[in-house]
CSV table of C-alpha atoms in Angstrom, one decimal:
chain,number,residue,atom,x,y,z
N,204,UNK,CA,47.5,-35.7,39.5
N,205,UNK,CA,46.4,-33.9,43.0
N,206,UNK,CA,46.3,-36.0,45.7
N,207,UNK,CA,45.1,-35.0,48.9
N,208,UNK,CA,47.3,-36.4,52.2
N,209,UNK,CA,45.3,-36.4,55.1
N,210,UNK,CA,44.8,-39.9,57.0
N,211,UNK,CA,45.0,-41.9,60.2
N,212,UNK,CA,46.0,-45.9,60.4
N,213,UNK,CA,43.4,-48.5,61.3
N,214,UNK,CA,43.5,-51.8,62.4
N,215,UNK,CA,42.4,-54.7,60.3
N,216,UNK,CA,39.2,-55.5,61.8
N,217,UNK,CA,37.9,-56.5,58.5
N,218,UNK,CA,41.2,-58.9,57.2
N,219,UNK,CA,39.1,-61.7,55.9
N,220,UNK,CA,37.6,-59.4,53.4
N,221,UNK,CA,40.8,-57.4,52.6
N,222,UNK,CA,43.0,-60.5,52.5
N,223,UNK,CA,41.1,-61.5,49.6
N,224,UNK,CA,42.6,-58.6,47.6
N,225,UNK,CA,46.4,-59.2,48.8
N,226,UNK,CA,45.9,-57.8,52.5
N,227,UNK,CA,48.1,-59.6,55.2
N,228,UNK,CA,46.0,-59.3,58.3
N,229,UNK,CA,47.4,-57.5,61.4
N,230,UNK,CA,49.0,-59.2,64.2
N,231,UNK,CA,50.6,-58.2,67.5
N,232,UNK,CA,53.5,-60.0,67.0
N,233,UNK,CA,54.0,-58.6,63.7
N,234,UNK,CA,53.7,-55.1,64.7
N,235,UNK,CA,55.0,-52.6,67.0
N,236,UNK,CA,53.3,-49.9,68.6
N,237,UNK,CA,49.8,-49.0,68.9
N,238,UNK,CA,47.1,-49.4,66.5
N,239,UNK,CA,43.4,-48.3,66.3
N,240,UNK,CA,40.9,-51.8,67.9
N,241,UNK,CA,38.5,-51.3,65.0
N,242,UNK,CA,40.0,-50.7,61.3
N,243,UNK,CA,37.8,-48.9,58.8
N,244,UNK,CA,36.3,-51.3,56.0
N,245,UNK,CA,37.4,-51.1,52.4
N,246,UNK,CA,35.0,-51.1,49.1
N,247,UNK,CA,34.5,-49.8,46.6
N,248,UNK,CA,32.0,-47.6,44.7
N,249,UNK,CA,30.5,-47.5,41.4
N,250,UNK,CA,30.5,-45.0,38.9
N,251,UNK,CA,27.0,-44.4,39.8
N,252,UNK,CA,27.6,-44.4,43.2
N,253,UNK,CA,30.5,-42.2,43.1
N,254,UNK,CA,28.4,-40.6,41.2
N,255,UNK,CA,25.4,-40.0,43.6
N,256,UNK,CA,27.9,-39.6,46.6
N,257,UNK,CA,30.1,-36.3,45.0
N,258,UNK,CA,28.9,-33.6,47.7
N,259,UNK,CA,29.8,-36.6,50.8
N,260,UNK,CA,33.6,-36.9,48.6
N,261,UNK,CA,33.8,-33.1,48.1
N,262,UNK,CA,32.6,-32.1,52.1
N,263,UNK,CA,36.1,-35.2,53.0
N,264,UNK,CA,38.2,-33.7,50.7
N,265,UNK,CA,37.5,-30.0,52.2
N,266,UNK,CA,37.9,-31.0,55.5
N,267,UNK,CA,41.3,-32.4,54.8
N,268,UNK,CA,42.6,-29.7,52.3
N,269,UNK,CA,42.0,-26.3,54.1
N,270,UNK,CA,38.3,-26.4,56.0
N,271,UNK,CA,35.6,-24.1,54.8
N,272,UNK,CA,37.7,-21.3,53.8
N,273,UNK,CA,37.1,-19.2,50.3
N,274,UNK,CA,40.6,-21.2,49.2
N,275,UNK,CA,39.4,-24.3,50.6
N,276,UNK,CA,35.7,-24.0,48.9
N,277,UNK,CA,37.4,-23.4,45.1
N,278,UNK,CA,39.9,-26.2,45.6
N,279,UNK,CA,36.5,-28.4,46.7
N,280,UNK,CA,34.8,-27.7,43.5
N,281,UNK,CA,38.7,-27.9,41.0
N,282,UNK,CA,38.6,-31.8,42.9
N,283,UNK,CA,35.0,-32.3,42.1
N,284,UNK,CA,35.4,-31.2,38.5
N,285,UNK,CA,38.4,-33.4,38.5
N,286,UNK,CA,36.6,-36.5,39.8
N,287,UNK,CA,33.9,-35.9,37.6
N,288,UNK,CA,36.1,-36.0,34.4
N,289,UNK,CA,38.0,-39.0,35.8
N,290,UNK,CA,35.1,-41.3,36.4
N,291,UNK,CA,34.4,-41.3,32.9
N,292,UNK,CA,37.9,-42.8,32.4
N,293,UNK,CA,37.6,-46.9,31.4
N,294,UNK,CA,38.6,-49.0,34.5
N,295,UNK,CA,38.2,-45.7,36.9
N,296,UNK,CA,37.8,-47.6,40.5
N,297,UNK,CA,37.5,-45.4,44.0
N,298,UNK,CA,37.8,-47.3,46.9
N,299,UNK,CA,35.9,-45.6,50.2
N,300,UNK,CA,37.0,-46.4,53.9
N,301,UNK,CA,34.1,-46.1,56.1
N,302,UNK,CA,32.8,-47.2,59.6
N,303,UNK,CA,29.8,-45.2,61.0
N,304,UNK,CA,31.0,-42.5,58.5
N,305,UNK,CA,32.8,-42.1,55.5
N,306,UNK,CA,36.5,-41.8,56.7
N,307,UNK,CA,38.8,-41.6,53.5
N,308,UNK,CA,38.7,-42.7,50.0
N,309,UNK,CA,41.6,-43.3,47.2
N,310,UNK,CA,40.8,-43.8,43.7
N,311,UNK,CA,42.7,-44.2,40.1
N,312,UNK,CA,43.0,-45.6,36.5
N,313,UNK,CA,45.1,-47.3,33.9
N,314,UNK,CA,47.4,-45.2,31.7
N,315,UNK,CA,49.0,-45.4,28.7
N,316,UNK,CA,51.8,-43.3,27.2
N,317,UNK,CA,49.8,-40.7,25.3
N,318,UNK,CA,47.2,-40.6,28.0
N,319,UNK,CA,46.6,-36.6,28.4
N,320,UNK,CA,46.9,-37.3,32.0
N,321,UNK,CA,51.4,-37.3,31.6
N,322,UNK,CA,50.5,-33.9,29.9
N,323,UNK,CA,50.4,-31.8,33.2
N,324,UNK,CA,53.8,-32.8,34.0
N,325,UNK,CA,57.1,-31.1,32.3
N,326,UNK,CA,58.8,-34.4,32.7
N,327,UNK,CA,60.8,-36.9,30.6
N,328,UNK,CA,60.4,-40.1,31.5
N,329,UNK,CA,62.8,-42.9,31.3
N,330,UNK,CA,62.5,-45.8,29.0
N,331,UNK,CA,61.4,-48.2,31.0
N,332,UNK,CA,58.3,-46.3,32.7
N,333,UNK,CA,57.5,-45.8,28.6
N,334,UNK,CA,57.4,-49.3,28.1
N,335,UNK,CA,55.1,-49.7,31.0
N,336,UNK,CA,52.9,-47.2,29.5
N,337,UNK,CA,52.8,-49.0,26.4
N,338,UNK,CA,51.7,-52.4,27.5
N,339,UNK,CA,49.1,-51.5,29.7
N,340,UNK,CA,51.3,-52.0,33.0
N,341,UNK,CA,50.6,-48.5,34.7
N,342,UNK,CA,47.7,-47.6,37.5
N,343,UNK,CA,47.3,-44.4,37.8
N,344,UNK,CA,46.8,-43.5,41.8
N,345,UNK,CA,45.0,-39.9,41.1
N,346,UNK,CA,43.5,-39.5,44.5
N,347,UNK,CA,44.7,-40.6,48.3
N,348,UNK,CA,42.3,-38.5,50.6
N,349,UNK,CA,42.9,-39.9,54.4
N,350,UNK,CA,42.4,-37.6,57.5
N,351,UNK,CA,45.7,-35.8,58.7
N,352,UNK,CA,47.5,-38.4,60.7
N,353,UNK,CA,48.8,-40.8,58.7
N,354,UNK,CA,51.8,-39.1,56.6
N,355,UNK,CA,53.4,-38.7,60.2
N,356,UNK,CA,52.1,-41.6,62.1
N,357,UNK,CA,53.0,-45.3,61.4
N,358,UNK,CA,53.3,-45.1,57.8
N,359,UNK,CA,55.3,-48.1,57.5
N,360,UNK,CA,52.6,-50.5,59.3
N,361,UNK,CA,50.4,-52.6,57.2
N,362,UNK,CA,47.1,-51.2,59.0
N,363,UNK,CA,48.0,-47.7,57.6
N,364,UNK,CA,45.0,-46.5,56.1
N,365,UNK,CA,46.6,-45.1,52.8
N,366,UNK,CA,48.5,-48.3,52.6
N,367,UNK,CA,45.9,-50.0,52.8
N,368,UNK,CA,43.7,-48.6,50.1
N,369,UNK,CA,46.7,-48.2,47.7
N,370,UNK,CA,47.4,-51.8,48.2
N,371,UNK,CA,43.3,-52.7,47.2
N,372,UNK,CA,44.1,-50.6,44.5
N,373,UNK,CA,46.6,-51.9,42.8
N,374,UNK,CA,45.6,-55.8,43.8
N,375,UNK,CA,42.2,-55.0,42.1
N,376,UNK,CA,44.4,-53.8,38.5
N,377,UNK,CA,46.8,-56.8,38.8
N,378,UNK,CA,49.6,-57.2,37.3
N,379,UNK,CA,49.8,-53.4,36.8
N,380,UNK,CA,52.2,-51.0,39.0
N,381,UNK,CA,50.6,-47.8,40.6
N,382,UNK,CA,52.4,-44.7,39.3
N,383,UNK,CA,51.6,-41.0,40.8
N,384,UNK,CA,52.4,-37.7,39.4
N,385,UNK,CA,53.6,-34.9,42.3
N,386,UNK,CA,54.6,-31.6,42.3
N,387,UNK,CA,58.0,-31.5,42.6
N,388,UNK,CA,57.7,-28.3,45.6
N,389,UNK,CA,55.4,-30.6,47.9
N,390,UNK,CA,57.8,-31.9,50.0
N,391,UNK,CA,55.4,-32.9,52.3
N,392,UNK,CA,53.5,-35.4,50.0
N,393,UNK,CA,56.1,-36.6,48.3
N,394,UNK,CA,57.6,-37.2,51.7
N,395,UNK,CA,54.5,-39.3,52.8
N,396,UNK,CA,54.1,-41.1,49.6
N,397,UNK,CA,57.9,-42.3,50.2
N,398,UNK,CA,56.7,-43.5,53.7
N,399,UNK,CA,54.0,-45.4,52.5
N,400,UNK,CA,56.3,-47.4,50.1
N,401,UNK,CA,56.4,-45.3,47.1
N,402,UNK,CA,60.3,-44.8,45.0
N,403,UNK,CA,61.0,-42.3,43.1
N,404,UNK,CA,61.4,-42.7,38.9
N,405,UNK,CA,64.4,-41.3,37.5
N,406,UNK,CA,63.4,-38.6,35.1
N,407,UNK,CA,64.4,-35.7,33.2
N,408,UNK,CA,63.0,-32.3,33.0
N,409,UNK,CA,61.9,-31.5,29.3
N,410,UNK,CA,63.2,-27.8,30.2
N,411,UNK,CA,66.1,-27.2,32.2
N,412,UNK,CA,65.0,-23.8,33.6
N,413,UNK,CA,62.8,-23.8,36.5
N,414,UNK,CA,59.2,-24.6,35.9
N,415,UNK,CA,56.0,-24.7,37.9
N,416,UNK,CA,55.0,-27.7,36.2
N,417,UNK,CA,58.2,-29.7,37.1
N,418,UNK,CA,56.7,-32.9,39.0
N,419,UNK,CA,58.3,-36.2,40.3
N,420,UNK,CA,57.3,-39.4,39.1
N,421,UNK,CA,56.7,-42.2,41.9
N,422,UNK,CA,56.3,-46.0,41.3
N,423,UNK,CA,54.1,-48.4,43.6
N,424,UNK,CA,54.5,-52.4,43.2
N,425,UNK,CA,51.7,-54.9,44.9
């Protein structure tokens, strides 16, 4: 349930492609304020290509969680242990942005209700998310990693880069809604994620005392 929040906002350079998958291509008129000439391109990966590409994710994931410090190099190999575990999953996708370079990647999976991916978070949750769970209607959005701009810069534009790859995301697992799991002390993601269109779940904590573990639940539609 980490996701790393790190990003900037590209234009749409590429909206054919991305308009195939539910993207609304930018326009002027549409939008104000700046935006980046040249948008990143969306794709995705395979598991063995996610697979041969690990140390590119990991150095991304480093360099927008900390840098090269002794904190920053065990929280680089917790995510790759992580990724590694969650590629396995059946209908694991991870969606790279790239131009010259790799420039951020977002990935997920379906969930059900006894999926031991709910069991990191000391959460009740409310009837209907349950019923989602049950039929299959949940995407699990396990990973946003975007350099640092974007959870403070123009999240609400359609060229946002985190929009945008939540948005492939979820129009790749149609009909299914995206759910994230966040601590409940990170402020500063759960801020961003609220920016970039995500609404908070009514839930209830399993424990009333304080807990580490206590996490909010965030719905995404298409």
């Amino acid at each position: 349930m980490t996701t790393n929040l790190v990003g900037h906002g590209g234009a749409d350079a590429h909206a054919g492609a991305d308009a195939a998958h539910g993207e609304k291509p930018w326009s002027p008129g549409r939008e104000r304020g700046p935006s980046p000439r040249q948008g990143d391109r969306l794709r995705p990966l395979s598991r063995r290509q996610v697979e041969d590409r690990f140390e590119d994710l990991g150095d991304l994931y480093e360099e927008t969680s900390g840098g090269a410090t002794r904190a920053g190099t065990r929280s680089r190999a917790d995510f790759l242990r992580r990724l590694a575990s969650d590629v396995r999953r059946p209908g694991f996708t991870l969606l790279i942005a790239e131009n010259t370079t790799l420039t951020a990647f977002a990935y997920g999976f379906p969930v059900r209700g006894a999926d031991p991916w709910w069991q990191g978070c000391d959460t009740r949750l409310p009837r209907t998310v349950r019923g989602l769970a049950v039929t299959g209607g949940l995407f699990a959005v396990s990973g946003i990693v975007v350099p640092p701009r974007v959870r403070t810069h123009y999240q609400d534009r359609d060229w946002n880069l985190a929009r945008r790859l939540q948005r492939r995301l979820l129009a790749d697992h149609a009909p299914a809604l995206g759910v994230a799991l966040l601590p409940a002390a990170d402020t500063e993601t759960l801020a961003a994620y609220r920016a970039w269109g995500w609404r908070d779940v009514v839930a209830q904590a399993r424990d009333p005392r304080p807990s580490a573990r206590a996490c909010r639940v965030l719905l995404l539609g298409r």
